[in-house]
Coordinates of C-alpha atoms in Angstrom, one line a residue:
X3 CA 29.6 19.0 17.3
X4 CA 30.2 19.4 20.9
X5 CA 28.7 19.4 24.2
X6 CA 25.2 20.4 24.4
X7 CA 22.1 21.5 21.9
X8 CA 22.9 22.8 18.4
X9 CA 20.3 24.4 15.9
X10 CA 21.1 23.7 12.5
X11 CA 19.8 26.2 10.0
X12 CA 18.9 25.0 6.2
X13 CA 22.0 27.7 5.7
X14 CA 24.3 26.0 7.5
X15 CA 24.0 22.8 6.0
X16 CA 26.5 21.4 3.7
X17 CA 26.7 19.5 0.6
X18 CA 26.8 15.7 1.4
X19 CA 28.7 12.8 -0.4
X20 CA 27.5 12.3 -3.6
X21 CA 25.6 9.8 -5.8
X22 CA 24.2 10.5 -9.2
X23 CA 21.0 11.3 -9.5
X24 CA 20.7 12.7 -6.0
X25 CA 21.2 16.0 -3.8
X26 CA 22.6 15.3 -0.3
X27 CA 22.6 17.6 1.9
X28 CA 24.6 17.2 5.5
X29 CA 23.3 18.6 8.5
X30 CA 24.9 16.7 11.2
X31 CA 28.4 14.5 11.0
X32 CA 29.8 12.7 14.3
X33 CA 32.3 9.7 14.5
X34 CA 28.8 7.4 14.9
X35 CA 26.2 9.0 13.5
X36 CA 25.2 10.9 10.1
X37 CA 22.1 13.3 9.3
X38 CA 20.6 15.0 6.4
X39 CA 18.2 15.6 3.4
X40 CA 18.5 14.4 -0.2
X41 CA 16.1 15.3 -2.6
X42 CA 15.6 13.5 -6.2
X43 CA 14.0 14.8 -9.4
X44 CA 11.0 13.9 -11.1
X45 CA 11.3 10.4 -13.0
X46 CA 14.9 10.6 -11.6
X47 CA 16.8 7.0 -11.4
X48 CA 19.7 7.9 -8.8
X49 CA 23.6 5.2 -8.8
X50 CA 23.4 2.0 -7.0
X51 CA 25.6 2.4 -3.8
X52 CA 25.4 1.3 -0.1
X53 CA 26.4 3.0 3.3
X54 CA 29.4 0.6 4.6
X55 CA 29.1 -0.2 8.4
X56 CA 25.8 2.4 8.9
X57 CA 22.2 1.9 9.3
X58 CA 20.0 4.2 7.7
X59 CA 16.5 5.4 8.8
X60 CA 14.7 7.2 6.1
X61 CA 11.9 9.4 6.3
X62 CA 9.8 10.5 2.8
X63 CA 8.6 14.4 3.7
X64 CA 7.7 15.0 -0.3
X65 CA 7.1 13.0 -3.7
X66 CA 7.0 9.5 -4.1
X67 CA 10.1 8.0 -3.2
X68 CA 11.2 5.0 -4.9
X69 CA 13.8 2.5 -3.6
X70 CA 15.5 -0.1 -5.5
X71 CA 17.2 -3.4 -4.1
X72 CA 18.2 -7.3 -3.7
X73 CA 19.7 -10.0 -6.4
X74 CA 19.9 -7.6 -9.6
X75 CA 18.0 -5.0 -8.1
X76 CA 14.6 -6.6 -8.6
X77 CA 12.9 -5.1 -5.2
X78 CA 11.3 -2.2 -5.1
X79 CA 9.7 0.2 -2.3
X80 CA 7.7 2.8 -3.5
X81 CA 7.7 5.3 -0.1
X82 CA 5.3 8.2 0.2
X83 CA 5.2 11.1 2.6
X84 CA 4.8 9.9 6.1
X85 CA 6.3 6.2 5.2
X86 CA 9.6 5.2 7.3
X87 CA 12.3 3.0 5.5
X88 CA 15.0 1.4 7.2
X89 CA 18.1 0.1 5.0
X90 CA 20.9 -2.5 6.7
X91 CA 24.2 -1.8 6.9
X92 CA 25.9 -2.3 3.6
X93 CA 22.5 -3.4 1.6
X94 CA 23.4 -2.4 -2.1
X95 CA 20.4 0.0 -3.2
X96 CA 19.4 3.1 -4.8
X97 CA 17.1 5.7 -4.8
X98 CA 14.5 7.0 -7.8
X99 CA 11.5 9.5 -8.0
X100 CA 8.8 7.8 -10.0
X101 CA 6.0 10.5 -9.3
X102 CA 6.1 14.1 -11.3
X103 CA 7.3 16.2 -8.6
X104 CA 10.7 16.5 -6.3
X105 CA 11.2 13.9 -4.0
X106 CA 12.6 14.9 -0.2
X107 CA 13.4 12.8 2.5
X108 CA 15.0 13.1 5.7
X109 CA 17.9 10.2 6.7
X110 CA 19.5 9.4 10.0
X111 CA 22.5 7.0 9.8
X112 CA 24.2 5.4 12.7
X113 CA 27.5 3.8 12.5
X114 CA 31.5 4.0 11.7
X115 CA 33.0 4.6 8.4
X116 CA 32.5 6.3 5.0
X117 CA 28.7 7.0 4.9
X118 CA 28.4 6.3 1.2
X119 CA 30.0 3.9 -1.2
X120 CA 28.5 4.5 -4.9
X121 CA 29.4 0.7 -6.7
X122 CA 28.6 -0.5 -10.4
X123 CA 25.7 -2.0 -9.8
X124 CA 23.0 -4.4 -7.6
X125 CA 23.8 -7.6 -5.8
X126 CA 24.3 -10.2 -8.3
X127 CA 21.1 -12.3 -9.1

């Protein structure tokens, strides 16, 4: 990235790791730190996966944003617009859209590695 301020267009973002279900979008990459947008379909159930040695803030702009977690995946966070969710360093999860329009949110991850890791499934029960 460099020295100094940066604006980053929509346009110039790029196409971020994936996950099924979801469209990530990268706006800004550094050796500690990870930023973008990923939006999920109506009644959309996105893979379980986790983001290795980062912490992720989250930020719901649009849609209710539905996050799933814990022993066999049996917590759930339904997130609306304005909500903030913060997910720990290499907490199994994954994302769904339970309302009838797109789902966007906004996530700032800070830490060292591969910034996702899609798995089989939830922490055991």
């Amino acid at each position: 990235m460099g020295e100094g301020v940066r604006r980053i267009s929509p346009a110039d973002r790029i196409e971020g790791a994936g996950t099924p279900g979801m469209v990530r979008e990268e706006a800004v990459a550094t050796d500690r730190m990870w930023a973008g947008v990923a939006r999920t379909g109506p009644g959309v159930t996105g893979g379980w996966h986790h983001h290795g040695d980062y912490e992720s803030t989250i930020y719901v702009l649009a849609g209710i944003f539905r996050m799933e977690f814990g022993p066999g995946g049996r917590d759930v966070i339904d997130a609306e617009p304005g909500d903030f969710l913060f997910v720990a360093p290499h907490a199994i999860h994954r994302e769904g859209n339970a309302g009838d329009r797109e789902s966007q949110i906004v996530v700032v991850r800070s830490g060292s590695g591969n910034p996702v890791v899609n798995v089989d499934g939830p922490e055991p029960p």
